[in-house]
mmCIF file of C-alpha atoms in Angstrom:
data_model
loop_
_atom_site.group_PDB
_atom_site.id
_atom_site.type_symbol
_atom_site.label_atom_id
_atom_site.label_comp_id
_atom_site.label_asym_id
_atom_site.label_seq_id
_atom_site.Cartn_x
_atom_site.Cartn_y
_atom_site.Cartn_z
ATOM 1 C CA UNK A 1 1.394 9.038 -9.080
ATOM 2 C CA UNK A 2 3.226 5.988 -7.243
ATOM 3 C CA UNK A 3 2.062 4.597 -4.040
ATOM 4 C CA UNK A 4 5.640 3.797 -2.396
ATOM 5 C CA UNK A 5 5.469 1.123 0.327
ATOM 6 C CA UNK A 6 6.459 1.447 4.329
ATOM 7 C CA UNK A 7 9.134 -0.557 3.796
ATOM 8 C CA UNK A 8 11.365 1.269 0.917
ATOM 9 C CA UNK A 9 10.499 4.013 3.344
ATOM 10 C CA UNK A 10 11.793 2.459 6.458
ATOM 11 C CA UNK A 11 14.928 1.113 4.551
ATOM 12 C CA UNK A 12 16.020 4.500 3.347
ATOM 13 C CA UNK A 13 15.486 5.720 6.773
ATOM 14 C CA UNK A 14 16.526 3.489 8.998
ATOM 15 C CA UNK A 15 19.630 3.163 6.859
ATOM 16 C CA UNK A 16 19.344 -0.954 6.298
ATOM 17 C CA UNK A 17 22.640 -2.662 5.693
ATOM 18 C CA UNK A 18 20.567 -4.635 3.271
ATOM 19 C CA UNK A 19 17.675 -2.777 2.016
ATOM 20 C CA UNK A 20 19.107 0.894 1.670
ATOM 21 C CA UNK A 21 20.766 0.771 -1.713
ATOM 22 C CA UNK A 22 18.245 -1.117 -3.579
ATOM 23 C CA UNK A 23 15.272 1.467 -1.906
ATOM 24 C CA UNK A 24 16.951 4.652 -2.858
ATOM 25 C CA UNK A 25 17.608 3.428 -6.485
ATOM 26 C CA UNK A 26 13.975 2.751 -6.602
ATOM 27 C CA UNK A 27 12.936 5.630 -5.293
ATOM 28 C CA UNK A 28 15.364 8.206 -7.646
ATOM 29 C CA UNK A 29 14.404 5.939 -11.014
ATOM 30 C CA UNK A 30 10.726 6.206 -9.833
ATOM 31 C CA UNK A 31 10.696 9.810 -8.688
ATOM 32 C CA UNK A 32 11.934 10.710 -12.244
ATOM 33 C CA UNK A 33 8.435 9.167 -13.823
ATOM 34 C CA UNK A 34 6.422 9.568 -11.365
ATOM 35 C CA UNK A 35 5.221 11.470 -8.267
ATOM 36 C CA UNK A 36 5.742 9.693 -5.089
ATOM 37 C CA UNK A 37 2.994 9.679 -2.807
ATOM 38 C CA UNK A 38 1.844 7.945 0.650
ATOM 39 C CA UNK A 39 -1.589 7.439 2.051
ATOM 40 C CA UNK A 40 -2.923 7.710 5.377
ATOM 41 C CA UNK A 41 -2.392 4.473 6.724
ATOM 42 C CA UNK A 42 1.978 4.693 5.313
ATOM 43 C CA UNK A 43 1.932 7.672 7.558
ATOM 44 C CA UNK A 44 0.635 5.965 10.471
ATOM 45 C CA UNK A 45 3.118 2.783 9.924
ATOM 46 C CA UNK A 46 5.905 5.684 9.640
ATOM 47 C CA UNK A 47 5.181 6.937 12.443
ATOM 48 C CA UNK A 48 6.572 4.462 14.485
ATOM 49 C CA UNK A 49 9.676 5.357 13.420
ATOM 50 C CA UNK A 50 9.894 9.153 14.701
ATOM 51 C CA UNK A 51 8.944 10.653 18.444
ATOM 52 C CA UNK A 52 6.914 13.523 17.079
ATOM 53 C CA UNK A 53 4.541 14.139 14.650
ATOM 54 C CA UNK A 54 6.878 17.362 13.293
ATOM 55 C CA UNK A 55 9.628 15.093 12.815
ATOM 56 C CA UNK A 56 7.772 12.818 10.365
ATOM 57 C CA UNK A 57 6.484 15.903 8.861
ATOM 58 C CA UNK A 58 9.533 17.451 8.069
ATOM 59 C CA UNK A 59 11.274 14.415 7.120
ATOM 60 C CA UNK A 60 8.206 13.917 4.538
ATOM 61 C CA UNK A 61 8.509 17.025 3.284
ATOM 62 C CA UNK A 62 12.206 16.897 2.367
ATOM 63 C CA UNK A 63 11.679 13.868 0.673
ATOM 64 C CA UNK A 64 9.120 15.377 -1.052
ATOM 65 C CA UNK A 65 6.898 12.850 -0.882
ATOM 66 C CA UNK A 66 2.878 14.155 -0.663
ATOM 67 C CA UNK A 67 -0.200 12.450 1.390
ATOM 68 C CA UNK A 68 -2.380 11.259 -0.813
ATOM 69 C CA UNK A 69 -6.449 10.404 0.530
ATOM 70 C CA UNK A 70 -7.264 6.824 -0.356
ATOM 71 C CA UNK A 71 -9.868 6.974 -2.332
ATOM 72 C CA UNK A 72 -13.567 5.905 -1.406
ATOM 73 C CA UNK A 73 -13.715 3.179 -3.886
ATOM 74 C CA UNK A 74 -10.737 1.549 -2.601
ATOM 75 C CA UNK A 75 -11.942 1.843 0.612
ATOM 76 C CA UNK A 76 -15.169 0.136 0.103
ATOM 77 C CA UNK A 77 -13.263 -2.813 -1.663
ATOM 78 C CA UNK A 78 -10.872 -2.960 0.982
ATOM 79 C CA UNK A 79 -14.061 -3.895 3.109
ATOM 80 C CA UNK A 80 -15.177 -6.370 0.490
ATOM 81 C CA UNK A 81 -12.087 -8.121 0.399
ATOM 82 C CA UNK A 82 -11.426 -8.296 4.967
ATOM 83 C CA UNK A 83 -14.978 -9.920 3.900
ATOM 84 C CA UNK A 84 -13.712 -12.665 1.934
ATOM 85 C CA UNK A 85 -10.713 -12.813 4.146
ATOM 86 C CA UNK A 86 -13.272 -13.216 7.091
ATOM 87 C CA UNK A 87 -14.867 -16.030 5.283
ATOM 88 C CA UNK A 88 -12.059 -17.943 5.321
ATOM 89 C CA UNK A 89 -11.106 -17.862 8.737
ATOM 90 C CA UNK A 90 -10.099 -21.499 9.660
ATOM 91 C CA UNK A 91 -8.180 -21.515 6.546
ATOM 92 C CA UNK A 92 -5.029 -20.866 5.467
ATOM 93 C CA UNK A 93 -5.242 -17.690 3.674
ATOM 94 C CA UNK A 94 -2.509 -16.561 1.257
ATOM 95 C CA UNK A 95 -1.094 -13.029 0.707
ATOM 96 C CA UNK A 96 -2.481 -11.177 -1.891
ATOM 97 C CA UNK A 97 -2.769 -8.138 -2.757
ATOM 98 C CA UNK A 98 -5.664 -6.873 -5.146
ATOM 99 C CA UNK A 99 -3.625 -6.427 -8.609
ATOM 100 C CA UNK A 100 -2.974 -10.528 -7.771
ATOM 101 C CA UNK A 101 -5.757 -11.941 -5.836
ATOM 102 C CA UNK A 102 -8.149 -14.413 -7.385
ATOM 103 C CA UNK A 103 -11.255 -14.856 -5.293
ATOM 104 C CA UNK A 104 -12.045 -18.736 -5.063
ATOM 105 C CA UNK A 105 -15.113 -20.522 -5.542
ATOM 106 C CA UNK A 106 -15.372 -20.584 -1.274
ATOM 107 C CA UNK A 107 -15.471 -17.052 -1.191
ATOM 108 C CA UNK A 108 -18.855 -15.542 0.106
ATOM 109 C CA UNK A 109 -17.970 -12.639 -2.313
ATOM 110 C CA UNK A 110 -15.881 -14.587 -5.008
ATOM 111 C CA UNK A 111 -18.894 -13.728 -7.628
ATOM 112 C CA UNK A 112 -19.281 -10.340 -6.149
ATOM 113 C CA UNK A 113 -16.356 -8.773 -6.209
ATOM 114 C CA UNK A 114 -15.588 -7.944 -9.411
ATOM 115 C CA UNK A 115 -18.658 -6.827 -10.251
ATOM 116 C CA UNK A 116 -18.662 -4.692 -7.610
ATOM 117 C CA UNK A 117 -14.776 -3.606 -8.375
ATOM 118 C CA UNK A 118 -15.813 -2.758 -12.044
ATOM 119 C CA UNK A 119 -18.880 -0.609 -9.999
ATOM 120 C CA UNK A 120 -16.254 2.113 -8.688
ATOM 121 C CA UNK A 121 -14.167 2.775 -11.727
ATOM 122 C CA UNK A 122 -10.975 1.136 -10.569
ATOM 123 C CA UNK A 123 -9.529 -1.236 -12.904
ATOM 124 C CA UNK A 124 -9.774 -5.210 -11.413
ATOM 125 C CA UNK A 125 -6.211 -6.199 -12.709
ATOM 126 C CA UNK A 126 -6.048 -10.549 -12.354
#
């Protein structure tokens, strides 16, 4: 199962001069290993793109592309990380996402985390 971001999405379907050719390879060489999925909140960012919810729907379904639950795990270390982002407000935060992120030493849940990432099953990738 591959998560496939909002914007391959958007680029496929908004048809960007840019974007459009490098998305839909990505999409065909993925969708021949693995199944593509979205989550909740990809269907919400989609659905600025469409005036009804029957649109996105359909479009969705000729893709072929599945909603898939996050699950709770993820979830509750999606909280644990806004946490450490919330610590460092006044500071310049940079992107992350979790495969990447390195909590730092300033980080109210820098010792945490991980311990409490290894606590749902998921794998902590650094």
């Amino acid at each position: 199962m591959l998560l496939v971001d909002t914007n391959v999405l958007v680029d496929v379907l908004k048809n960007d001069a840019l974007w459009v050719e490098w998305s839909m390879r990505q999409l065909n060489t993925q969708s021949q290993v693995h199944e593509l999925v979205i989550n909740p909140v990809i269907y919400a960012e989609l659905s600025l793109t469409f005036q009804a919810v029957e649109a996105l729907d359909k479009t969705l379904d000729d893709i072929g592309l599945r909603i898939c639950e996050i699950p709770r795990p993820a979830l509750f270390l999606a909280g644990k990380a806004f946490a450490c982002y919330r610590c460092g407000v006044g500071r310049k935060i940079t992107c992350w996402v979790i495969s990447s992120w390195v909590p730092t030493p300033q980080c109210c849940a820098a010792r945490c985390l991980p311990a409490m990432f290894a606590a749902t099953g998921l794998r902590w990738c650094v």
